[in-house]
Amino acid sequence: MRQHEAELAQLQARLAQLREGITDHLDYRDALLEELQQFEQDIDALSKSKHQLGLMVANQQEALAATTGQLQAKRAELQAARAELADFVRAAYAMGRGDEVRLLLGQTDQADQTDPGRAERILGYYQVLGARRAARVEQIRKLVAALQQLEQQEREETTRLARLATKQDQTRERLEAALQARQHILGALEQSIADDQRQAKVLEADAAAMTALIERLKREAEIADEVDLSQDAISDLRGQLAWPLEGARLLRGFGEGRQQGALHADGVLLAATGGAEVRAVHHGRVAYADWLRGFGMLIVIDHGEGYLSLYGHCQALLKEVGEWVAAGDLIALAGNSGGLDTKGLYFAIRHQGRAIDPARWCQASRE
């Protein structure tokens, strides 16, 4: 029983260690699941952000294309206005410069003499027209400069959005790789938890069986104490055992009639009167108590260590299977059941199934 208790303690320690490991694994699994949830939420947010960035980049590219188109148109318009202004200046210089000089030198033609204000009006016309054209050129130039600045800003914004989209793609790829790695770890962890739980169930069953065995052994030990059983092993009492019948004599010794196939050659046959008390030669537990062909009413006591004692041809059996008996306890009444032609008792001792001469184990041979 002490050995079984030690084994139970080892089982319980192993089971406690296994349960602690399962708890740690479950906690780790919960942490992994939370981490996986966060990863998936981050990936979801990045995917949404990427979609929005894609729309923003597309819109920015459209705006850049529109601004670039406007800039090209305004540049062409500026180039045309500058060319027109240059043509005007050249024409004014070729056609009007001489009139202006003549006016300045006081040389006028017939119309000028008739209309003294004509020359002044012509001069004012050229000045106003030139100023307006110059203002238009300046306006277009400023618009071109503004468009150039806007185009630069839109190019920079487009580049910034593209870089941000690339960076988010890289972050999402890293998160997806981490997510895949965590999922692989989680799968292995789930398998380990399942294996440990199965092993824990096996250990729990083993521990329950061991506990039941220990309880049974304790009850048996309590029963043994109650019947005041000796703690000596039967193997230590060779030659010191009492015979099962007081004052009985041998009718047939050990091994006699073996060659003729005698049924009782593996034991001895003791002479007895009908109803004589049969007593246990050593403490033990009743392993068999019933009628058996060739032996009549037979009782068998298990003494441990593989030793059995057998008492046959009894008239009555006074113990039942499972009962504990002490050395000298009354276990049966002698008779001639099973077809024995005379009153007597079949008595045998066996070890590991091998027959042993009872005369070598009991205190004195019966003649």
mmCIF file of C-alpha atoms in Angstrom:
data_model
loop_
_atom_site.group_PDB
_atom_site.id
_atom_site.type_symbol
_atom_site.label_atom_id
_atom_site.label_comp_id
_atom_site.label_asym_id
_atom_site.label_seq_id
_atom_site.Cartn_x
_atom_site.Cartn_y
_atom_site.Cartn_z
ATOM 1 C CA MET A 1 0.000 0.000 0.000
ATOM 2 C CA ARG A 2 2.895 2.348 0.727
ATOM 3 C CA GLN A 3 4.202 1.711 -2.765
ATOM 4 C CA HIS A 4 0.793 2.500 -4.246
ATOM 5 C CA GLU A 5 0.575 5.672 -2.164
ATOM 6 C CA ALA A 6 3.999 6.751 -3.443
ATOM 7 C CA GLU A 7 2.878 6.069 -7.000
ATOM 8 C CA LEU A 8 -0.310 8.049 -6.371
ATOM 9 C CA ALA A 9 1.707 10.979 -5.032
ATOM 10 C CA GLN A 10 3.822 10.921 -8.181
ATOM 11 C CA LEU A 11 0.689 10.776 -10.347
ATOM 12 C CA GLN A 12 -0.876 13.683 -8.479
ATOM 13 C CA ALA A 13 2.316 15.741 -8.733
ATOM 14 C CA ARG A 14 2.526 15.047 -12.461
ATOM 15 C CA LEU A 15 -1.166 15.877 -12.852
ATOM 16 C CA ALA A 16 -0.764 19.147 -10.930
ATOM 17 C CA GLN A 17 2.234 20.063 -13.073
ATOM 18 C CA LEU A 18 0.294 19.206 -16.223
ATOM 19 C CA ARG A 19 -2.722 21.247 -15.122
ATOM 20 C CA GLU A 20 -0.481 24.200 -14.329
ATOM 21 C CA GLY A 21 1.062 23.900 -17.797
ATOM 22 C CA ILE A 22 -2.407 23.745 -19.365
ATOM 23 C CA THR A 23 -3.416 26.896 -17.443
ATOM 24 C CA ASP A 24 -0.273 28.686 -18.651
ATOM 25 C CA HIS A 25 -0.955 27.575 -22.215
ATOM 26 C CA LEU A 26 -4.564 28.746 -21.995
ATOM 27 C CA ASP A 27 -3.435 32.143 -20.712
ATOM 28 C CA TYR A 28 -0.887 32.357 -23.527
ATOM 29 C CA ARG A 29 -3.572 31.350 -26.025
ATOM 30 C CA ASP A 30 -5.850 34.127 -24.760
ATOM 31 C CA ALA A 31 -3.021 36.642 -25.117
ATOM 32 C CA LEU A 32 -2.330 35.387 -28.648
ATOM 33 C CA LEU A 33 -5.995 35.696 -29.576
ATOM 34 C CA GLU A 34 -6.049 39.270 -28.307
ATOM 35 C CA GLU A 35 -2.903 40.000 -30.282
ATOM 36 C CA LEU A 36 -4.388 38.401 -33.397
ATOM 37 C CA GLN A 37 -7.530 40.481 -32.944
ATOM 38 C CA GLN A 38 -5.461 43.653 -32.722
ATOM 39 C CA PHE A 39 -3.453 42.659 -35.801
ATOM 40 C CA GLU A 40 -6.591 42.006 -37.815
ATOM 41 C CA GLN A 41 -8.122 45.289 -36.696
ATOM 42 C CA ASP A 42 -4.924 47.143 -37.645
ATOM 43 C CA ILE A 43 -4.857 45.404 -41.022
ATOM 44 C CA ASP A 44 -8.503 46.340 -41.535
ATOM 45 C CA ALA A 45 -7.746 49.988 -40.696
ATOM 46 C CA LEU A 46 -4.725 50.007 -43.008
ATOM 47 C CA SER A 47 -6.732 48.456 -45.827
ATOM 48 C CA LYS A 48 -9.413 51.114 -45.430
ATOM 49 C CA SER A 49 -6.771 53.826 -45.273
ATOM 50 C CA LYS A 50 -5.098 52.446 -48.375
ATOM 51 C CA HIS A 51 -8.416 52.555 -50.201
ATOM 52 C CA GLN A 52 -8.957 56.175 -49.164
ATOM 53 C CA LEU A 53 -5.396 57.062 -50.076
ATOM 54 C CA GLY A 54 -5.922 55.473 -53.468
ATOM 55 C CA LEU A 55 -8.933 57.702 -54.036
ATOM 56 C CA MET A 56 -7.004 60.745 -52.795
ATOM 57 C CA VAL A 57 -4.049 59.969 -55.054
ATOM 58 C CA ALA A 58 -6.377 59.522 -58.026
ATOM 59 C CA ASN A 59 -8.129 62.816 -57.270
ATOM 60 C CA GLN A 60 -4.787 64.528 -56.738
ATOM 61 C CA GLN A 61 -3.506 63.191 -60.034
ATOM 62 C CA GLU A 62 -6.641 64.448 -61.780
ATOM 63 C CA ALA A 63 -6.204 67.863 -60.162
ATOM 64 C CA LEU A 64 -2.531 67.877 -61.149
ATOM 65 C CA ALA A 65 -3.434 66.969 -64.718
ATOM 66 C CA ALA A 66 -6.050 69.744 -64.801
ATOM 67 C CA THR A 67 -3.618 72.291 -63.354
ATOM 68 C CA THR A 68 -0.930 71.188 -65.778
ATOM 69 C CA GLY A 69 -3.379 71.619 -68.661
ATOM 70 C CA GLN A 70 -4.369 75.076 -67.428
ATOM 71 C CA LEU A 71 -0.714 75.981 -67.014
ATOM 72 C CA GLN A 72 0.106 74.881 -70.540
ATOM 73 C CA ALA A 73 -2.863 76.890 -71.891
ATOM 74 C CA LYS A 74 -1.865 79.988 -69.932
ATOM 75 C CA ARG A 75 1.735 79.644 -71.025
ATOM 76 C CA ALA A 76 0.541 79.548 -74.627
ATOM 77 C CA GLU A 77 -1.706 82.523 -73.947
ATOM 78 C CA LEU A 78 1.179 84.379 -72.322
ATOM 79 C CA GLN A 79 3.422 83.583 -75.229
ATOM 80 C CA ALA A 80 0.756 84.849 -77.660
ATOM 81 C CA ALA A 81 0.137 88.010 -75.602
ATOM 82 C CA ARG A 82 3.830 88.721 -75.427
ATOM 83 C CA ALA A 83 4.099 88.231 -79.181
ATOM 84 C CA GLU A 84 1.101 90.505 -79.727
ATOM 85 C CA LEU A 85 2.584 93.134 -77.452
ATOM 86 C CA ALA A 86 5.871 92.920 -79.290
ATOM 87 C CA ASP A 87 4.088 93.310 -82.621
ATOM 88 C CA PHE A 88 2.195 96.310 -81.261
ATOM 89 C CA VAL A 89 5.355 97.920 -80.019
ATOM 90 C CA ARG A 90 7.054 97.387 -83.334
ATOM 91 C CA ALA A 91 4.026 98.715 -85.232
ATOM 92 C CA ALA A 92 3.648 101.656 -82.906
ATOM 93 C CA TYR A 93 7.257 102.415 -83.269
ATOM 94 C CA ALA A 94 7.164 102.123 -87.051
ATOM 95 C CA MET A 95 3.880 103.979 -87.568
ATOM 96 C CA GLY A 96 3.472 106.182 -84.610
ATOM 97 C CA ARG A 97 6.906 107.077 -83.575
ATOM 98 C CA GLY A 98 7.362 109.452 -86.514
ATOM 99 C CA ASP A 99 4.092 111.273 -85.766
ATOM 100 C CA GLU A 100 5.119 111.564 -82.163
ATOM 101 C CA VAL A 101 8.461 113.033 -83.161
ATOM 102 C CA ARG A 102 6.825 115.437 -85.581
ATOM 103 C CA LEU A 103 4.397 116.468 -82.918
ATOM 104 C CA LEU A 104 7.255 117.058 -80.554
ATOM 105 C CA LEU A 105 9.107 119.121 -83.215
ATOM 106 C CA GLY A 106 5.958 121.077 -84.102
ATOM 107 C CA GLN A 107 5.742 119.666 -87.598
ATOM 108 C CA THR A 108 2.059 118.814 -88.389
ATOM 109 C CA ASP A 109 0.193 117.943 -91.554
ATOM 110 C CA GLN A 110 -2.959 119.576 -92.992
ATOM 111 C CA ALA A 111 -5.336 117.499 -90.719
ATOM 112 C CA ASP A 112 -3.289 118.350 -87.662
ATOM 113 C CA GLN A 113 -3.449 122.043 -88.502
ATOM 114 C CA THR A 114 -7.231 121.820 -88.993
ATOM 115 C CA ASP A 115 -7.645 119.786 -85.740
ATOM 116 C CA PRO A 116 -5.031 120.816 -83.210
ATOM 117 C CA GLY A 117 -6.092 118.098 -80.671
ATOM 118 C CA ARG A 118 -5.738 115.219 -83.087
ATOM 119 C CA ALA A 119 -2.090 114.652 -82.480
ATOM 120 C CA GLU A 120 -2.600 114.641 -78.747
ATOM 121 C CA ARG A 121 -5.388 112.112 -79.041
ATOM 122 C CA ILE A 122 -3.323 109.824 -81.213
ATOM 123 C CA LEU A 123 -0.485 109.976 -78.745
ATOM 124 C CA GLY A 124 -2.857 109.187 -75.853
ATOM 125 C CA TYR A 125 -4.375 106.272 -77.780
ATOM 126 C CA TYR A 126 -1.022 104.625 -78.294
ATOM 127 C CA GLN A 127 -0.120 105.104 -74.643
ATOM 128 C CA VAL A 128 -3.407 103.635 -73.328
ATOM 129 C CA LEU A 129 -3.364 100.734 -75.731
ATOM 130 C CA GLY A 130 0.202 99.931 -74.880
ATOM 131 C CA ALA A 131 -0.506 100.122 -71.135
ATOM 132 C CA ARG A 132 -3.485 97.797 -71.426
ATOM 133 C CA ARG A 133 -1.557 95.245 -73.383
ATOM 134 C CA ALA A 134 1.318 95.425 -70.980
ATOM 135 C CA ALA A 135 -1.125 94.966 -68.030
ATOM 136 C CA ARG A 136 -2.656 91.931 -69.747
ATOM 137 C CA VAL A 137 0.754 90.419 -70.245
ATOM 138 C CA GLU A 138 1.561 91.036 -66.570
ATOM 139 C CA GLN A 139 -1.739 89.508 -65.493
ATOM 140 C CA ILE A 140 -1.102 86.398 -67.556
ATOM 141 C CA ARG A 141 2.444 86.199 -66.201
ATOM 142 C CA LYS A 142 1.196 86.338 -62.614
ATOM 143 C CA LEU A 143 -1.406 83.660 -63.388
ATOM 144 C CA VAL A 144 1.283 81.479 -64.922
ATOM 145 C CA ALA A 145 3.428 81.943 -61.802
ATOM 146 C CA ALA A 146 0.468 81.036 -59.554
ATOM 147 C CA LEU A 147 -0.286 77.984 -61.659
ATOM 148 C CA GLN A 148 3.353 76.931 -61.499
ATOM 149 C CA GLN A 149 3.277 77.204 -57.702
ATOM 150 C CA LEU A 150 -0.001 75.247 -57.549
ATOM 151 C CA GLU A 151 1.412 72.600 -59.863
ATOM 152 C CA GLN A 152 4.475 72.246 -57.633
ATOM 153 C CA GLN A 153 2.309 71.900 -54.534
ATOM 154 C CA GLU A 154 0.116 69.325 -56.211
ATOM 155 C CA ARG A 155 3.149 67.351 -57.364
ATOM 156 C CA GLU A 156 4.537 67.391 -53.820
ATOM 157 C CA GLU A 157 1.159 66.331 -52.379
ATOM 158 C CA THR A 158 0.856 63.545 -54.938
ATOM 159 C CA THR A 159 4.362 62.342 -54.064
ATOM 160 C CA ARG A 160 3.583 62.552 -50.330
ATOM 161 C CA LEU A 161 0.393 60.537 -50.704
ATOM 162 C CA ALA A 162 2.183 57.940 -52.825
ATOM 163 C CA ARG A 163 4.941 57.594 -50.197
ATOM 164 C CA LEU A 164 2.319 57.281 -47.447
ATOM 165 C CA ALA A 165 0.478 54.588 -49.404
ATOM 166 C CA THR A 166 3.751 52.694 -49.918
ATOM 167 C CA LYS A 167 4.598 52.955 -46.223
ATOM 168 C CA GLN A 168 1.164 51.710 -45.228
ATOM 169 C CA ASP A 169 1.513 48.802 -47.665
ATOM 170 C CA GLN A 170 4.802 47.868 -46.026
ATOM 171 C CA THR A 171 3.256 48.118 -42.547
ATOM 172 C CA ARG A 172 0.294 46.000 -43.609
ATOM 173 C CA GLU A 173 2.610 43.359 -45.102
ATOM 174 C CA ARG A 174 4.573 43.201 -41.837
ATOM 175 C CA LEU A 175 1.347 42.863 -39.871
ATOM 176 C CA GLU A 176 0.111 40.107 -42.174
ATOM 177 C CA ALA A 177 3.424 38.259 -41.787
ATOM 178 C CA ALA A 178 3.215 38.618 -37.990
ATOM 179 C CA LEU A 179 -0.416 37.524 -38.108
ATOM 180 C CA GLN A 180 0.490 34.390 -40.068
ATOM 181 C CA ALA A 181 3.305 33.586 -37.634
ATOM 182 C CA ARG A 182 0.991 34.039 -34.632
ATOM 183 C CA GLN A 183 -1.642 31.838 -36.269
ATOM 184 C CA HIS A 184 0.984 29.116 -36.766
ATOM 185 C CA ILE A 185 1.996 29.396 -33.100
ATOM 186 C CA LEU A 186 -1.658 29.354 -32.065
ATOM 187 C CA GLY A 187 -2.289 26.180 -34.068
ATOM 188 C CA ALA A 188 0.662 24.420 -32.423
ATOM 189 C CA LEU A 189 -0.451 25.703 -29.017
ATOM 190 C CA GLU A 190 -4.000 24.435 -29.528
ATOM 191 C CA GLN A 191 -2.609 20.996 -30.421
ATOM 192 C CA SER A 192 -0.365 21.039 -27.345
ATOM 193 C CA ILE A 193 -3.299 22.015 -25.112
ATOM 194 C CA ALA A 194 -5.423 19.224 -26.589
ATOM 195 C CA ASP A 195 -2.603 16.696 -26.050
ATOM 196 C CA ASP A 196 -2.070 17.863 -22.468
ATOM 197 C CA GLN A 197 -5.792 17.703 -21.746
ATOM 198 C CA ARG A 198 -5.970 14.156 -23.083
ATOM 199 C CA GLN A 199 -2.944 13.211 -20.994
ATOM 200 C CA ALA A 200 -4.523 14.901 -17.963
ATOM 201 C CA LYS A 201 -7.680 12.796 -18.430
ATOM 202 C CA VAL A 202 -5.560 9.644 -18.539
ATOM 203 C CA LEU A 203 -3.677 10.695 -15.398
ATOM 204 C CA GLU A 204 -6.946 11.587 -13.671
ATOM 205 C CA ALA A 205 -8.300 8.135 -14.487
ATOM 206 C CA ASP A 206 -5.063 6.512 -13.278
ATOM 207 C CA ALA A 207 -5.123 8.587 -10.088
ATOM 208 C CA ALA A 208 -8.782 7.672 -9.469
ATOM 209 C CA ALA A 209 -8.028 3.990 -9.988
ATOM 210 C CA MET A 210 -4.975 4.214 -7.728
ATOM 211 C CA THR A 211 -6.995 6.038 -5.069
ATOM 212 C CA ALA A 212 -9.677 3.359 -5.224
ATOM 213 C CA LEU A 213 -7.022 0.662 -4.926
ATOM 214 C CA ILE A 214 -5.444 2.361 -1.930
ATOM 215 C CA GLU A 215 -8.836 2.730 -0.269
ATOM 216 C CA ARG A 216 -9.538 -0.936 -0.890
ATOM 217 C CA LEU A 217 -6.155 -1.893 0.532
ATOM 218 C CA LYS A 218 -6.809 0.298 3.544
ATOM 219 C CA ARG A 219 -10.155 -1.389 4.118
ATOM 220 C CA GLU A 220 -8.506 -4.769 3.741
ATOM 221 C CA ALA A 221 -5.804 -3.721 6.179
ATOM 222 C CA GLU A 222 -8.473 -2.560 8.633
ATOM 223 C CA ILE A 223 -10.255 -5.894 8.226
ATOM 224 C CA ALA A 224 -6.955 -7.698 8.735
ATOM 225 C CA ASP A 225 -6.405 -5.719 11.924
ATOM 226 C CA GLU A 226 -9.906 -6.534 13.117
ATOM 227 C CA VAL A 227 -9.348 -10.276 12.740
ATOM 228 C CA ASP A 228 -5.928 -9.911 14.401
ATOM 229 C CA LEU A 229 -3.939 -11.336 11.520
ATOM 230 C CA SER A 230 -0.276 -12.082 11.969
ATOM 231 C CA GLN A 231 2.099 -9.907 10.027
ATOM 232 C CA ASP A 232 4.470 -12.814 9.407
ATOM 233 C CA ALA A 233 4.718 -14.021 5.802
ATOM 234 C CA ILE A 234 3.953 -17.676 5.212
ATOM 235 C CA SER A 235 7.326 -18.066 3.543
ATOM 236 C CA ASP A 236 8.979 -17.238 6.882
ATOM 237 C CA LEU A 237 7.072 -19.991 8.716
ATOM 238 C CA ARG A 238 8.152 -23.042 6.759
ATOM 239 C CA GLY A 239 8.084 -26.071 9.103
ATOM 240 C CA GLN A 240 6.177 -24.100 11.777
ATOM 241 C CA LEU A 241 2.601 -24.242 10.474
ATOM 242 C CA ALA A 242 -0.066 -26.147 12.398
ATOM 243 C CA TRP A 243 -2.008 -28.840 10.584
ATOM 244 C CA PRO A 244 -5.602 -27.996 9.648
ATOM 245 C CA LEU A 245 -7.001 -30.948 11.646
ATOM 246 C CA GLU A 246 -6.091 -31.471 15.267
ATOM 247 C CA GLY A 247 -4.642 -34.966 15.796
ATOM 248 C CA ALA A 248 -5.300 -36.074 12.233
ATOM 249 C CA ARG A 249 -3.248 -38.769 10.574
ATOM 250 C CA LEU A 250 -2.136 -39.224 6.989
ATOM 251 C CA LEU A 251 -4.197 -41.524 4.815
ATOM 252 C CA ARG A 252 -2.127 -40.756 1.756
ATOM 253 C CA GLY A 253 1.135 -38.805 1.632
ATOM 254 C CA PHE A 254 2.301 -36.220 -0.838
ATOM 255 C CA GLY A 255 2.883 -37.658 -4.324
ATOM 256 C CA GLU A 256 1.470 -41.121 -3.517
ATOM 257 C CA GLY A 257 -0.462 -42.636 -6.419
ATOM 258 C CA ARG A 258 0.836 -40.061 -8.871
ATOM 259 C CA GLN A 259 1.871 -42.753 -11.340
ATOM 260 C CA GLN A 260 -1.620 -44.265 -11.180
ATOM 261 C CA GLY A 261 -3.132 -40.800 -11.822
ATOM 262 C CA ALA A 262 -4.399 -40.259 -8.286
ATOM 263 C CA LEU A 263 -6.336 -37.006 -8.053
ATOM 264 C CA HIS A 264 -4.892 -35.985 -4.707
ATOM 265 C CA ALA A 265 -1.215 -36.696 -5.438
ATOM 266 C CA ASP A 266 -0.410 -32.969 -5.319
ATOM 267 C CA GLY A 267 -1.479 -32.834 -1.665
ATOM 268 C CA VAL A 268 -2.144 -35.116 1.297
ATOM 269 C CA LEU A 269 -5.293 -36.831 2.524
ATOM 270 C CA LEU A 270 -5.886 -36.572 6.285
ATOM 271 C CA ALA A 271 -8.128 -38.954 8.221
ATOM 272 C CA ALA A 272 -10.980 -37.195 9.977
ATOM 273 C CA THR A 273 -14.292 -37.834 11.628
ATOM 274 C CA GLY A 274 -17.389 -36.354 10.106
ATOM 275 C CA GLY A 275 -17.866 -32.767 11.219
ATOM 276 C CA ALA A 276 -14.287 -32.367 12.506
ATOM 277 C CA GLU A 277 -13.168 -28.724 12.642
ATOM 278 C CA VAL A 278 -10.913 -27.590 9.828
ATOM 279 C CA ARG A 279 -8.751 -24.570 10.639
ATOM 280 C CA ALA A 280 -6.636 -22.212 8.485
ATOM 281 C CA VAL A 281 -2.926 -22.949 8.655
ATOM 282 C CA HIS A 282 -2.026 -19.256 8.120
ATOM 283 C CA HIS A 283 -3.769 -15.923 7.775
ATOM 284 C CA GLY A 284 -5.070 -14.914 4.367
ATOM 285 C CA ARG A 285 -8.129 -14.199 2.310
ATOM 286 C CA VAL A 286 -10.625 -16.753 1.018
ATOM 287 C CA ALA A 287 -10.130 -17.002 -2.744
ATOM 288 C CA TYR A 288 -12.546 -19.897 -3.406
ATOM 289 C CA ALA A 289 -15.343 -21.497 -1.426
ATOM 290 C CA ASP A 290 -17.588 -23.809 -3.439
ATOM 291 C CA TRP A 291 -18.069 -27.313 -4.764
ATOM 292 C CA LEU A 292 -15.436 -28.531 -7.242
ATOM 293 C CA ARG A 293 -15.535 -31.785 -9.161
ATOM 294 C CA GLY A 294 -13.187 -34.358 -7.647
ATOM 295 C CA PHE A 295 -12.687 -32.281 -4.473
ATOM 296 C CA GLY A 296 -16.240 -31.802 -3.261
ATOM 297 C CA MET A 297 -16.728 -28.763 -1.087
ATOM 298 C CA LEU A 298 -13.419 -26.962 -1.411
ATOM 299 C CA ILE A 299 -12.091 -23.822 0.245
ATOM 300 C CA VAL A 300 -8.933 -22.081 -0.946
ATOM 301 C CA ILE A 301 -7.076 -19.417 1.040
ATOM 302 C CA ASP A 302 -4.690 -16.928 -0.570
ATOM 303 C CA HIS A 303 -1.777 -16.195 1.793
ATOM 304 C CA GLY A 304 0.000 -13.687 -0.482
ATOM 305 C CA GLU A 305 3.351 -14.000 -2.238
ATOM 306 C CA GLY A 306 1.755 -16.589 -4.547
ATOM 307 C CA TYR A 307 1.016 -19.106 -1.742
ATOM 308 C CA LEU A 308 -2.329 -20.924 -1.550
ATOM 309 C CA SER A 309 -3.666 -23.557 0.860
ATOM 310 C CA LEU A 310 -6.497 -25.900 -0.255
ATOM 311 C CA TYR A 311 -9.005 -27.824 1.918
ATOM 312 C CA GLY A 312 -11.250 -30.338 0.098
ATOM 313 C CA HIS A 313 -13.985 -32.978 0.644
ATOM 314 C CA CYS A 314 -15.452 -30.797 3.382
ATOM 315 C CA GLN A 315 -18.888 -31.398 4.806
ATOM 316 C CA ALA A 316 -19.540 -27.657 5.188
ATOM 317 C CA LEU A 317 -17.723 -24.435 4.325
ATOM 318 C CA LEU A 318 -17.872 -21.760 7.048
ATOM 319 C CA LYS A 319 -16.209 -18.880 5.180
ATOM 320 C CA GLU A 320 -17.099 -17.055 2.001
ATOM 321 C CA VAL A 321 -14.977 -15.679 -0.793
ATOM 322 C CA GLY A 322 -13.354 -12.365 0.189
ATOM 323 C CA GLU A 323 -13.334 -12.976 3.923
ATOM 324 C CA TRP A 324 -10.121 -12.602 5.879
ATOM 325 C CA VAL A 325 -9.068 -15.353 8.204
ATOM 326 C CA ALA A 326 -6.347 -15.661 10.806
ATOM 327 C CA ALA A 327 -4.194 -18.669 11.519
ATOM 328 C CA GLY A 328 -6.252 -21.205 13.468
ATOM 329 C CA ASP A 329 -9.650 -19.765 12.445
ATOM 330 C CA LEU A 330 -12.388 -22.316 11.868
ATOM 331 C CA ILE A 331 -13.060 -22.377 8.142
ATOM 332 C CA ALA A 332 -14.872 -25.664 7.433
ATOM 333 C CA LEU A 333 -16.088 -29.037 8.741
ATOM 334 C CA ALA A 334 -14.482 -32.248 7.483
ATOM 335 C CA GLY A 335 -16.499 -34.824 5.572
ATOM 336 C CA ASN A 336 -16.419 -36.942 2.418
ATOM 337 C CA SER A 337 -18.054 -34.710 -0.227
ATOM 338 C CA GLY A 338 -17.061 -35.098 -3.853
ATOM 339 C CA GLY A 339 -17.223 -38.904 -3.828
ATOM 340 C CA LEU A 340 -14.530 -39.617 -1.202
ATOM 341 C CA ASP A 341 -15.000 -43.210 0.018
ATOM 342 C CA THR A 342 -14.030 -42.348 3.595
ATOM 343 C CA LYS A 343 -14.206 -39.423 5.958
ATOM 344 C CA GLY A 344 -11.187 -37.200 5.527
ATOM 345 C CA LEU A 345 -9.699 -33.889 4.402
ATOM 346 C CA TYR A 346 -7.746 -33.132 1.253
ATOM 347 C CA PHE A 347 -5.036 -30.608 2.169
ATOM 348 C CA ALA A 348 -2.499 -29.031 -0.211
ATOM 349 C CA ILE A 349 -0.120 -26.093 -0.381
ATOM 350 C CA ARG A 350 0.860 -24.471 -3.686
ATOM 351 C CA HIS A 351 3.281 -21.724 -4.617
ATOM 352 C CA GLN A 352 2.890 -19.982 -7.973
ATOM 353 C CA GLY A 353 0.748 -22.926 -9.077
ATOM 354 C CA ARG A 354 3.401 -25.535 -8.119
ATOM 355 C CA ALA A 355 2.463 -28.212 -5.554
ATOM 356 C CA ILE A 356 4.504 -28.303 -2.298
ATOM 357 C CA ASP A 357 4.687 -31.142 0.222
ATOM 358 C CA PRO A 358 2.640 -29.938 3.234
ATOM 359 C CA ALA A 359 4.670 -32.146 5.551
ATOM 360 C CA ARG A 360 7.665 -29.882 5.013
ATOM 361 C CA TRP A 361 5.653 -26.803 6.075
ATOM 362 C CA CYS A 362 3.714 -28.123 9.040
ATOM 363 C CA GLN A 363 5.104 -28.727 12.497
ATOM 364 C CA ALA A 364 5.092 -32.524 12.570
ATOM 365 C CA SER A 365 4.271 -35.178 10.041
ATOM 366 C CA ARG A 366 1.083 -37.183 10.542
ATOM 367 C CA GLU A 367 1.602 -40.952 10.412
#
